[in-house]
mmCIF file of C-alpha atoms in Angstrom:
data_model
loop_
_atom_site.group_PDB
_atom_site.id
_atom_site.type_symbol
_atom_site.label_atom_id
_atom_site.label_comp_id
_atom_site.label_asym_id
_atom_site.label_seq_id
_atom_site.Cartn_x
_atom_site.Cartn_y
_atom_site.Cartn_z
ATOM 1 C CA MET A 742 -65.131 20.545 139.505
ATOM 2 C CA ARG A 743 -63.542 23.669 140.933
ATOM 3 C CA TRP A 744 -65.906 25.622 143.140
ATOM 4 C CA GLY A 745 -65.485 28.716 145.243
ATOM 5 C CA VAL A 746 -67.190 30.836 147.861
ATOM 6 C CA VAL A 747 -67.563 34.601 148.012
ATOM 7 C CA SER A 748 -68.788 36.508 151.042
ATOM 8 C CA THR A 749 -68.858 40.070 152.323
ATOM 9 C CA VAL A 750 -68.339 39.687 156.055
ATOM 10 C CA CYS A 751 -68.713 41.968 159.038
ATOM 11 C CA GLU A 752 -68.554 39.506 161.907
ATOM 12 C CA PRO A 753 -66.361 38.742 164.929
ATOM 13 C CA ALA A 754 -63.326 36.588 164.177
ATOM 14 C CA PRO A 755 -64.586 33.277 165.684
ATOM 15 C CA LEU A 756 -67.505 33.122 163.245
ATOM 16 C CA VAL A 757 -65.365 34.041 160.232
ATOM 17 C CA MET A 758 -62.776 31.435 161.224
ATOM 18 C CA ALA A 759 -65.490 28.780 161.498
ATOM 19 C CA PHE A 760 -66.873 29.814 158.108
ATOM 20 C CA VAL A 761 -63.497 29.636 156.395
ATOM 21 C CA ALA A 762 -62.518 26.346 158.032
ATOM 22 C CA HIS A 763 -65.858 24.739 157.158
ATOM 23 C CA TYR A 764 -65.694 25.562 153.454
ATOM 24 C CA LEU A 765 -62.013 24.669 153.166
ATOM 25 C CA GLU A 766 -62.812 21.318 154.761
ATOM 26 C CA LEU A 767 -65.586 20.779 152.210
ATOM 27 C CA GLY A 768 -63.061 21.271 149.420
ATOM 28 C CA ALA A 769 -63.572 24.819 148.176
ATOM 29 C CA SER A 770 -60.861 25.699 145.668
ATOM 30 C CA ARG A 771 -61.013 29.357 146.604
ATOM 31 C CA ILE A 772 -62.672 31.593 149.208
ATOM 32 C CA ASP A 773 -62.910 35.329 148.537
ATOM 33 C CA LEU A 774 -63.654 37.358 151.666
ATOM 34 C CA PHE A 775 -64.422 41.059 151.624
ATOM 35 C CA LEU A 776 -64.080 42.495 155.126
ATOM 36 C CA ASP A 777 -66.804 45.138 155.227
ATOM 37 C CA ALA A 778 -64.928 46.888 158.027
ATOM 38 C CA PRO A 779 -61.130 46.734 158.334
ATOM 39 C CA ASP A 780 -59.920 44.018 160.702
ATOM 40 C CA PRO A 781 -56.123 43.754 160.481
ATOM 41 C CA ALA A 782 -55.923 41.054 163.161
ATOM 42 C CA LEU A 783 -58.406 38.820 161.339
ATOM 43 C CA ALA A 784 -56.709 39.468 158.006
ATOM 44 C CA ALA A 785 -53.400 38.414 159.544
ATOM 45 C CA LEU A 786 -54.940 35.155 160.798
ATOM 46 C CA LEU A 787 -56.238 34.358 157.322
ATOM 47 C CA ALA A 788 -53.142 35.464 155.386
ATOM 48 C CA PRO A 789 -51.283 32.097 155.570
ATOM 49 C CA LEU A 790 -54.217 30.231 153.979
ATOM 50 C CA GLU A 791 -53.407 29.823 150.284
ATOM 51 C CA ARG A 792 -56.996 29.268 149.169
ATOM 52 C CA VAL A 793 -58.346 32.282 151.073
ATOM 53 C CA HIS A 794 -58.147 35.769 149.582
ATOM 54 C CA VAL A 795 -59.004 38.763 151.758
ATOM 55 C CA ILE A 796 -59.828 42.326 150.760
ATOM 56 C CA GLN A 797 -60.379 44.925 153.493
ATOM 57 C CA GLN A 798 -62.869 47.661 152.649
ATOM 58 C CA THR A 799 -63.559 51.137 154.038
ATOM 59 C CA ALA A 800 -65.802 54.076 153.202
ATOM 60 C CA ARG A 801 -62.711 55.679 151.662
ATOM 61 C CA ASN A 802 -62.259 52.673 149.347
ATOM 62 C CA TRP A 803 -65.809 53.109 148.094
ATOM 63 C CA ARG A 804 -65.229 56.813 147.436
ATOM 64 C CA GLN A 805 -62.097 55.956 145.473
ATOM 65 C CA ALA A 806 -64.214 53.514 143.445
ATOM 66 C CA GLY A 807 -66.529 56.355 142.452
ATOM 67 C CA HIS A 808 -69.243 56.135 145.121
ATOM 68 C CA ALA A 809 -69.882 59.456 146.902
ATOM 69 C CA LEU A 810 -71.446 57.427 149.721
ATOM 70 C CA PRO A 811 -70.830 53.749 150.468
ATOM 71 C CA PRO A 812 -73.552 51.717 148.726
ATOM 72 C CA SER A 813 -76.121 49.998 150.930
ATOM 73 C CA PRO A 814 -74.977 46.716 152.519
ATOM 74 C CA PRO A 815 -76.872 44.554 149.979
ATOM 75 C CA GLN A 816 -75.414 46.556 147.115
ATOM 76 C CA ARG A 817 -71.903 46.194 148.531
ATOM 77 C CA GLN A 818 -72.452 42.440 148.571
ATOM 78 C CA ARG A 819 -73.591 42.464 144.940
ATOM 79 C CA ILE A 820 -70.646 44.542 143.769
ATOM 80 C CA ASN A 821 -68.144 42.338 145.576
ATOM 81 C CA ALA A 822 -69.685 39.073 144.373
ATOM 82 C CA ARG A 823 -69.797 40.286 140.771
ATOM 83 C CA ARG A 824 -66.165 41.297 140.962
ATOM 84 C CA VAL A 825 -65.225 37.737 141.912
ATOM 85 C CA TYR A 826 -67.636 36.171 139.421
ATOM 86 C CA GLU A 827 -66.181 38.196 136.549
ATOM 87 C CA ALA A 828 -62.689 36.939 137.417
ATOM 88 C CA GLY A 829 -63.881 33.419 136.537
ATOM 89 C CA ARG A 830 -61.349 31.532 138.632
ATOM 90 C CA VAL A 831 -63.679 28.608 139.419
ATOM 91 C CA ASP A 832 -66.370 26.601 137.631
ATOM 92 C CA TRP A 833 -69.120 27.345 140.160
ATOM 93 C CA LEU A 834 -69.336 30.208 142.666
ATOM 94 C CA LEU A 835 -71.415 30.117 145.851
ATOM 95 C CA HIS A 836 -72.425 33.502 147.300
ATOM 96 C CA VAL A 837 -73.341 33.175 150.985
ATOM 97 C CA ASP A 838 -73.076 35.089 154.247
ATOM 98 C CA ALA A 839 -70.617 34.228 157.007
ATOM 99 C CA ASP A 840 -73.391 32.707 159.127
ATOM 100 C CA GLU A 841 -74.491 30.250 156.408
ATOM 101 C CA PHE A 842 -72.976 26.759 156.369
ATOM 102 C CA LEU A 843 -73.539 24.114 153.706
ATOM 103 C CA THR A 844 -74.529 20.684 154.995
ATOM 104 C CA ASP A 845 -74.929 17.340 153.197
ATOM 105 C CA ALA A 846 -72.166 18.811 151.088
ATOM 106 C CA ALA A 847 -70.936 15.647 149.359
ATOM 107 C CA GLN A 848 -74.353 14.986 147.826
ATOM 108 C CA VAL A 849 -74.937 18.644 146.987
ATOM 109 C CA LEU A 850 -71.585 18.952 145.227
ATOM 110 C CA ARG A 851 -72.206 15.757 143.255
ATOM 111 C CA ASN A 852 -75.523 17.193 142.108
ATOM 112 C CA VAL A 853 -73.930 20.495 141.109
ATOM 113 C CA ALA A 854 -71.148 18.759 139.168
ATOM 114 C CA ALA A 855 -73.699 16.630 137.297
ATOM 115 C CA MET A 856 -75.866 19.535 136.127
ATOM 116 C CA PRO A 857 -76.409 19.666 132.351
ATOM 117 C CA ASP A 858 -74.806 22.528 130.478
ATOM 118 C CA GLU A 859 -78.025 24.541 130.121
ATOM 119 C CA VAL A 860 -78.278 25.011 133.913
ATOM 120 C CA ASP A 861 -76.977 28.401 135.057
ATOM 121 C CA TYR A 862 -77.418 28.003 138.801
ATOM 122 C CA VAL A 863 -78.324 25.542 141.542
ATOM 123 C CA GLY A 864 -80.480 26.895 144.360
ATOM 124 C CA LEU A 865 -80.125 25.915 148.023
ATOM 125 C CA TRP A 866 -82.971 26.256 150.522
ATOM 126 C CA PRO A 867 -82.147 27.460 154.054
ATOM 127 C CA LEU A 868 -82.693 25.986 157.479
ATOM 128 C CA GLU A 869 -82.828 28.623 160.229
ATOM 129 C CA ARG A 870 -81.353 27.942 163.661
ATOM 130 C CA VAL A 871 -83.569 28.457 166.707
ATOM 131 C CA ARG A 872 -82.590 28.055 170.345
ATOM 132 C CA ASP A 873 -84.381 26.419 173.260
ATOM 133 C CA ARG A 874 -86.160 29.230 175.114
ATOM 134 C CA ASN A 875 -85.738 27.506 178.463
ATOM 135 C CA ARG A 876 -81.957 27.040 178.218
ATOM 136 C CA PRO A 877 -79.421 29.846 178.649
ATOM 137 C CA GLU A 878 -77.231 30.542 175.626
ATOM 138 C CA SER A 879 -74.039 28.531 175.929
ATOM 139 C CA THR A 880 -72.260 27.876 172.626
ATOM 140 C CA LEU A 881 -72.571 29.486 169.201
ATOM 141 C CA PHE A 882 -73.740 26.539 167.135
ATOM 142 C CA GLU A 883 -76.227 24.754 169.389
ATOM 143 C CA GLY A 884 -79.934 24.555 168.636
ATOM 144 C CA ALA A 885 -82.412 23.072 166.179
ATOM 145 C CA PHE A 886 -83.377 24.244 162.694
ATOM 146 C CA ARG A 887 -86.746 25.265 161.344
ATOM 147 C CA ARG A 888 -87.836 24.947 157.746
ATOM 148 C CA LEU A 889 -89.429 27.399 155.378
ATOM 149 C CA VAL A 890 -93.228 27.212 155.412
ATOM 150 C CA THR A 891 -94.989 27.106 152.055
ATOM 151 C CA ALA A 892 -97.934 29.385 151.321
ATOM 152 C CA GLU A 893 -100.303 26.435 151.617
ATOM 153 C CA ARG A 894 -99.162 25.765 155.198
ATOM 154 C CA GLN A 895 -99.110 29.309 156.579
ATOM 155 C CA ALA A 896 -102.298 28.752 158.564
ATOM 156 C CA GLN A 897 -100.724 25.768 160.322
ATOM 157 C CA ILE A 898 -98.094 27.850 162.100
ATOM 158 C CA ALA A 899 -100.354 30.690 163.255
ATOM 159 C CA PRO A 900 -101.339 28.861 166.485
ATOM 160 C CA VAL A 901 -97.683 27.972 167.122
ATOM 161 C CA TYR A 902 -96.373 31.543 167.112
ATOM 162 C CA GLY A 903 -99.408 33.648 168.008
ATOM 163 C CA ASP A 904 -98.679 37.390 167.966
ATOM 164 C CA ALA A 905 -95.026 36.746 167.060
ATOM 165 C CA LEU A 906 -96.105 35.574 163.598
ATOM 166 C CA ARG A 907 -95.992 39.186 162.388
ATOM 167 C CA PHE A 908 -92.210 39.115 162.818
ATOM 168 C CA LEU A 909 -91.783 36.048 160.579
ATOM 169 C CA ASP A 910 -91.673 35.605 156.826
ATOM 170 C CA TRP A 911 -92.739 32.136 155.676
ATOM 171 C CA GLY A 912 -92.083 30.850 159.179
ATOM 172 C CA LEU A 913 -88.546 32.262 159.403
ATOM 173 C CA SER A 914 -87.204 35.372 161.101
ATOM 174 C CA SER A 915 -84.511 35.817 158.436
ATOM 175 C CA ASN A 916 -84.483 35.664 154.656
ATOM 176 C CA GLY A 917 -86.076 32.490 153.332
ATOM 177 C CA ARG A 918 -85.001 32.874 149.714
ATOM 178 C CA ILE A 919 -82.498 30.538 148.134
ATOM 179 C CA LYS A 920 -78.765 31.017 147.893
ATOM 180 C CA ALA A 921 -77.105 29.666 144.779
ATOM 181 C CA PHE A 922 -74.142 28.012 143.172
ATOM 182 C CA VAL A 923 -73.739 30.011 139.936
ATOM 183 C CA ARG A 924 -71.954 28.608 136.907
ATOM 184 C CA CYS A 925 -69.076 30.885 135.930
ATOM 185 C CA GLY A 926 -68.162 32.082 132.464
ATOM 186 C CA ARG A 927 -71.655 33.161 131.450
ATOM 187 C CA ALA A 928 -73.371 36.491 130.843
ATOM 188 C CA LEU A 929 -74.964 36.471 134.286
ATOM 189 C CA ASP A 930 -75.210 38.998 137.083
ATOM 190 C CA ILE A 931 -74.654 37.109 140.309
ATOM 191 C CA ASP A 932 -76.786 38.455 143.140
ATOM 192 C CA LEU A 933 -77.669 37.824 146.769
ATOM 193 C CA HIS A 934 -79.957 34.995 145.680
ATOM 194 C CA GLU A 935 -80.523 33.674 142.146
ATOM 195 C CA PRO A 936 -78.607 35.319 139.277
ATOM 196 C CA ALA A 937 -80.065 37.202 136.324
ATOM 197 C CA ARG A 938 -79.194 36.986 132.655
ATOM 198 C CA ARG A 939 -77.842 40.223 131.219
ATOM 199 C CA ASP A 940 -79.962 39.935 128.086
ATOM 200 C CA GLY A 941 -83.109 40.178 130.195
ATOM 201 C CA GLY A 942 -84.048 36.526 129.940
ATOM 202 C CA ALA A 943 -84.519 34.205 132.880
ATOM 203 C CA ALA A 944 -81.502 32.284 134.113
ATOM 204 C CA VAL A 945 -82.000 28.518 134.069
ATOM 205 C CA GLY A 946 -81.949 27.100 137.568
ATOM 206 C CA ARG A 947 -82.384 23.827 139.406
ATOM 207 C CA LEU A 948 -83.210 23.526 143.087
ATOM 208 C CA ILE A 949 -81.880 21.065 145.623
ATOM 209 C CA GLU A 950 -85.229 20.052 147.102
ATOM 210 C CA ALA A 951 -84.075 19.342 150.653
ATOM 211 C CA PRO A 952 -82.937 22.365 152.710
ATOM 212 C CA VAL A 953 -79.156 22.146 153.041
ATOM 213 C CA LEU A 954 -77.954 25.614 154.080
ATOM 214 C CA LEU A 955 -77.741 26.060 157.853
ATOM 215 C CA HIS A 956 -78.391 29.714 158.684
ATOM 216 C CA PHE A 957 -77.276 30.930 162.117
ATOM 217 C CA ASP A 958 -78.908 34.347 161.804
ATOM 218 C CA GLY A 959 -78.112 36.142 165.056
ATOM 219 C CA MET A 960 -75.448 34.009 166.731
ATOM 220 C CA THR A 961 -76.505 35.280 170.177
ATOM 221 C CA GLU A 962 -79.130 37.641 171.521
ATOM 222 C CA ALA A 963 -76.608 40.486 171.607
ATOM 223 C CA ASN A 964 -75.399 39.664 168.091
ATOM 224 C CA TYR A 965 -78.956 39.582 166.718
ATOM 225 C CA THR A 966 -79.777 42.935 168.307
ATOM 226 C CA GLY A 967 -76.497 44.502 167.229
ATOM 227 C CA LYS A 968 -77.056 43.467 163.621
ATOM 228 C CA LEU A 969 -80.510 45.024 163.497
ATOM 229 C CA VAL A 970 -79.194 48.252 165.019
ATOM 230 C CA ARG A 971 -76.380 48.224 162.455
ATOM 231 C CA LYS A 972 -78.824 47.588 159.604
ATOM 232 C CA ILE A 973 -80.931 50.567 160.687
ATOM 233 C CA ALA A 974 -77.822 52.761 160.792
ATOM 234 C CA GLN A 975 -76.353 51.645 157.471
ATOM 235 C CA ASN A 976 -79.263 50.596 155.240
ATOM 236 C CA ALA A 977 -80.987 53.706 153.961
ATOM 237 C CA GLY A 978 -84.087 51.824 152.838
ATOM 238 C CA TRP A 979 -84.766 49.766 155.951
ATOM 239 C CA ARG A 980 -88.242 51.288 156.476
ATOM 240 C CA ALA A 981 -89.238 49.889 153.092
ATOM 241 C CA PHE A 982 -87.556 46.508 153.602
ATOM 242 C CA PRO A 983 -89.403 44.118 151.261
ATOM 243 C CA ALA A 984 -89.919 41.271 153.746
ATOM 244 C CA PRO A 985 -92.719 42.372 156.120
ATOM 245 C CA GLY A 986 -91.564 40.190 159.011
ATOM 246 C CA ARG A 987 -88.004 41.458 158.968
ATOM 247 C CA ARG A 988 -89.278 45.009 158.493
ATOM 248 C CA ALA A 989 -91.440 44.571 161.593
ATOM 249 C CA GLN A 990 -88.379 43.416 163.560
ATOM 250 C CA LEU A 991 -86.430 46.494 162.491
ATOM 251 C CA ALA A 992 -89.343 48.757 163.372
ATOM 252 C CA GLU A 993 -89.649 47.122 166.793
ATOM 253 C CA VAL A 994 -85.951 47.657 167.540
ATOM 254 C CA ALA A 995 -86.187 51.279 166.403
ATOM 255 C CA ALA A 996 -89.308 51.850 168.518
ATOM 256 C CA ALA A 997 -87.700 50.212 171.566
ATOM 257 C CA ARG A 998 -85.103 53.010 171.715
ATOM 258 C CA GLY A 999 -82.646 50.802 173.537
ATOM 259 C CA ASP A 1000 -85.146 49.349 176.041
ATOM 260 C CA PRO A 1001 -83.426 46.027 176.893
ATOM 261 C CA ALA A 1002 -86.600 44.289 178.093
ATOM 262 C CA ARG A 1003 -88.515 45.087 174.917
ATOM 263 C CA ILE A 1004 -85.633 44.061 172.657
ATOM 264 C CA SER A 1005 -85.078 40.842 174.607
ATOM 265 C CA ALA A 1006 -88.768 39.998 174.265
ATOM 266 C CA LEU A 1007 -88.456 40.391 170.499
ATOM 267 C CA TYR A 1008 -85.433 38.095 170.392
ATOM 268 C CA ARG A 1009 -87.124 35.414 172.468
ATOM 269 C CA SER A 1010 -90.241 35.506 170.309
ATOM 270 C CA VAL A 1011 -88.421 35.152 166.968
ATOM 271 C CA LYS A 1012 -85.184 33.311 167.749
ATOM 272 C CA THR A 1013 -86.240 30.783 170.374
ATOM 273 C CA VAL A 1014 -88.987 28.198 170.766
ATOM 274 C CA ASP A 1015 -90.398 26.712 173.947
ATOM 275 C CA PRO A 1016 -90.893 22.924 174.298
ATOM 276 C CA GLU A 1017 -94.543 23.092 173.230
ATOM 277 C CA GLN A 1018 -93.673 25.040 170.081
ATOM 278 C CA ALA A 1019 -90.837 22.638 169.299
ATOM 279 C CA VAL A 1020 -93.155 19.634 169.504
ATOM 280 C CA ALA A 1021 -95.799 21.344 167.370
ATOM 281 C CA LEU A 1022 -93.228 22.185 164.690
ATOM 282 C CA GLU A 1023 -91.649 18.729 164.768
ATOM 283 C CA VAL A 1024 -95.048 17.093 164.295
ATOM 284 C CA LYS A 1025 -95.480 19.225 161.181
ATOM 285 C CA GLU A 1026 -91.921 18.309 160.068
ATOM 286 C CA LEU A 1027 -90.940 21.971 160.273
ATOM 287 C CA LEU A 1028 -88.210 21.561 162.913
ATOM 288 C CA MET A 1029 -85.115 19.443 162.348
ATOM 289 C CA ARG A 1030 -82.187 18.336 164.489
ATOM 290 C CA VAL A 1031 -79.054 18.655 162.353
ATOM 291 C CA PRO A 1032 -75.710 17.994 164.074
ATOM 292 C CA PHE A 1033 -73.187 20.726 163.345
ATOM 293 C CA ASP A 1034 -69.842 21.354 164.997
ATOM 294 C CA PRO A 1035 -67.060 23.215 163.151
ATOM 295 C CA ARG A 1036 -64.467 22.863 165.915
ATOM 296 C CA ALA A 1037 -62.503 20.015 164.290
ATOM 297 C CA ALA A 1038 -62.264 21.915 160.999
ATOM 298 C CA VAL A 1039 -61.170 25.063 162.845
ATOM 299 C CA ALA A 1040 -58.477 23.178 164.762
ATOM 300 C CA LYS A 1041 -57.182 21.704 161.491
ATOM 301 C CA THR A 1042 -57.206 25.028 159.636
ATOM 302 C CA PHE A 1043 -55.816 27.148 162.480
ATOM 303 C CA PRO A 1044 -53.473 24.802 164.396
ATOM 304 C CA GLY A 1045 -52.257 26.063 167.728
ATOM 305 C CA ILE A 1046 -54.894 28.801 167.942
ATOM 306 C CA THR A 1047 -57.535 28.572 170.657
ATOM 307 C CA VAL A 1048 -60.914 29.794 169.445
ATOM 308 C CA ASP A 1049 -63.670 30.535 171.956
ATOM 309 C CA PHE A 1050 -67.045 29.408 170.626
ATOM 310 C CA GLY A 1051 -68.839 30.273 173.846
ATOM 311 C CA CYS A 1052 -71.574 32.884 173.625
ATOM 312 C CA ALA A 1053 -70.131 35.037 176.403
ATOM 313 C CA GLY A 1054 -66.735 35.265 174.721
ATOM 314 C CA PHE A 1055 -68.342 35.968 171.354
ATOM 315 C CA ASP A 1056 -70.409 38.801 172.812
ATOM 316 C CA ALA A 1057 -67.297 40.283 174.428
ATOM 317 C CA THR A 1058 -65.745 40.686 170.969
ATOM 318 C CA PRO A 1059 -66.693 44.049 169.420
ATOM 319 C CA MET A 1060 -68.901 43.725 166.356
ATOM 320 C CA PRO A 1061 -67.131 45.120 163.276
ATOM 321 C CA GLN A 1062 -68.851 48.055 161.640
ATOM 322 C CA MET A 1063 -67.980 50.291 158.721
ATOM 323 C CA HIS A 1064 -67.256 53.756 160.061
ATOM 324 C CA LEU A 1065 -69.759 56.288 158.744
ATOM 325 C CA ASN A 1066 -69.310 59.940 159.640
ATOM 326 C CA ALA A 1067 -72.228 62.081 160.801
ATOM 327 C CA ALA A 1068 -72.860 63.536 157.352
ATOM 328 C CA THR A 1069 -73.071 60.068 155.809
ATOM 329 C CA ARG A 1070 -75.459 58.835 158.500
ATOM 330 C CA ILE A 1071 -77.745 61.841 157.926
ATOM 331 C CA ALA A 1072 -77.581 61.301 154.166
ATOM 332 C CA ASN A 1073 -78.435 57.616 154.632
ATOM 333 C CA ASP A 1074 -81.447 58.535 156.748
ATOM 334 C CA LEU A 1075 -82.716 61.049 154.191
ATOM 335 C CA ARG A 1076 -82.115 58.583 151.385
ATOM 336 C CA GLY A 1077 -84.116 55.961 153.265
ATOM 337 C CA ARG A 1078 -87.028 58.310 153.918
ATOM 338 C CA LEU A 1079 -87.087 59.329 150.246
ATOM 339 C CA PHE A 1080 -87.072 55.673 149.210
ATOM 340 C CA GLN A 1081 -89.991 54.986 151.566
ATOM 341 C CA LEU A 1082 -91.945 57.976 150.204
ATOM 342 C CA ARG A 1083 -91.419 56.862 146.608
ATOM 343 C CA ARG A 1084 -92.580 53.363 147.466
ATOM 344 C CA HIS A 1085 -95.686 54.718 149.207
ATOM 345 C CA LEU A 1086 -96.559 57.030 146.296
ATOM 346 C CA GLY A 1087 -96.008 54.215 143.840
ATOM 347 C CA ARG A 1088 -98.516 52.048 145.673
ATOM 348 C CA ARG A 1089 -101.104 54.839 145.770
ATOM 349 C CA LEU A 1090 -100.701 55.675 142.101
ATOM 350 C CA GLY A 1091 -100.761 52.004 141.219
ATOM 351 C CA GLY A 1092 -103.998 51.556 143.172
#
């Protein structure tokens, strides 16, 4: 079975290098990376890797492709993934972000390879990394992982999180929907999560029951905050973000207006757990300890290159960001407010 990975990335080099090394080590036949902001130094590091294919993107590239304004970040991801899917260079294509790492890969890949022909995609549930609230941030990949909470168990986590529950969706601070291996060569539209059939029917999927996708959403406090600020700046529809918990996080960052204490309090409430919370979640089997260390794979993939996986060094690296001029930022804001108004009117008319 030939399988590949596609990702639109806008991350500091150490994370992208870990991502690439991890999936090459797992046996990916091909990795297609779209750099959402130009990064010539990173592209040069990746250039010698035969199985890695890099495309650098800019606002100008999107205009040349017929977009007056760059599409929203999710739409850019869709467009890029569909471009790779249509090329059909592998049997199965996995669309993930640069902070998502497949674990238990040998078993997962065996399951994917054994899927009957009628199966269009194989869904992977996430595990979200959380840090120990009482320990200073040290390295990028330390921490435990919490599981998605089903609707039937929502009430069980309310006492664990208290007021911070409003910032979570199904017990996670990031997206809890599946990511998927999608079978190539079919009339499917690959997406951020499960694909859709172009004839309007439902794609046939199977789920790996155990969560196997480690999600390091917000590598550090500064990285988490920077991403939310970037999302507000670039995603025109952030005020109408469909996940209420994530929308509440964005609103809190916007309302904080750069107040470091308020933003830090948000981070601690959604990205860390204290010992009492950890015990409560472990008792409910909602917190797992999964060993993960990509350093050996990175050393093998990038011999002779020293990569700093410390949090301080990571934070000292500027976060890539697509350059948007003032006119584009204003247009994005107006587009977002219009989207929010339409959504509000739709609810009222529907009621």
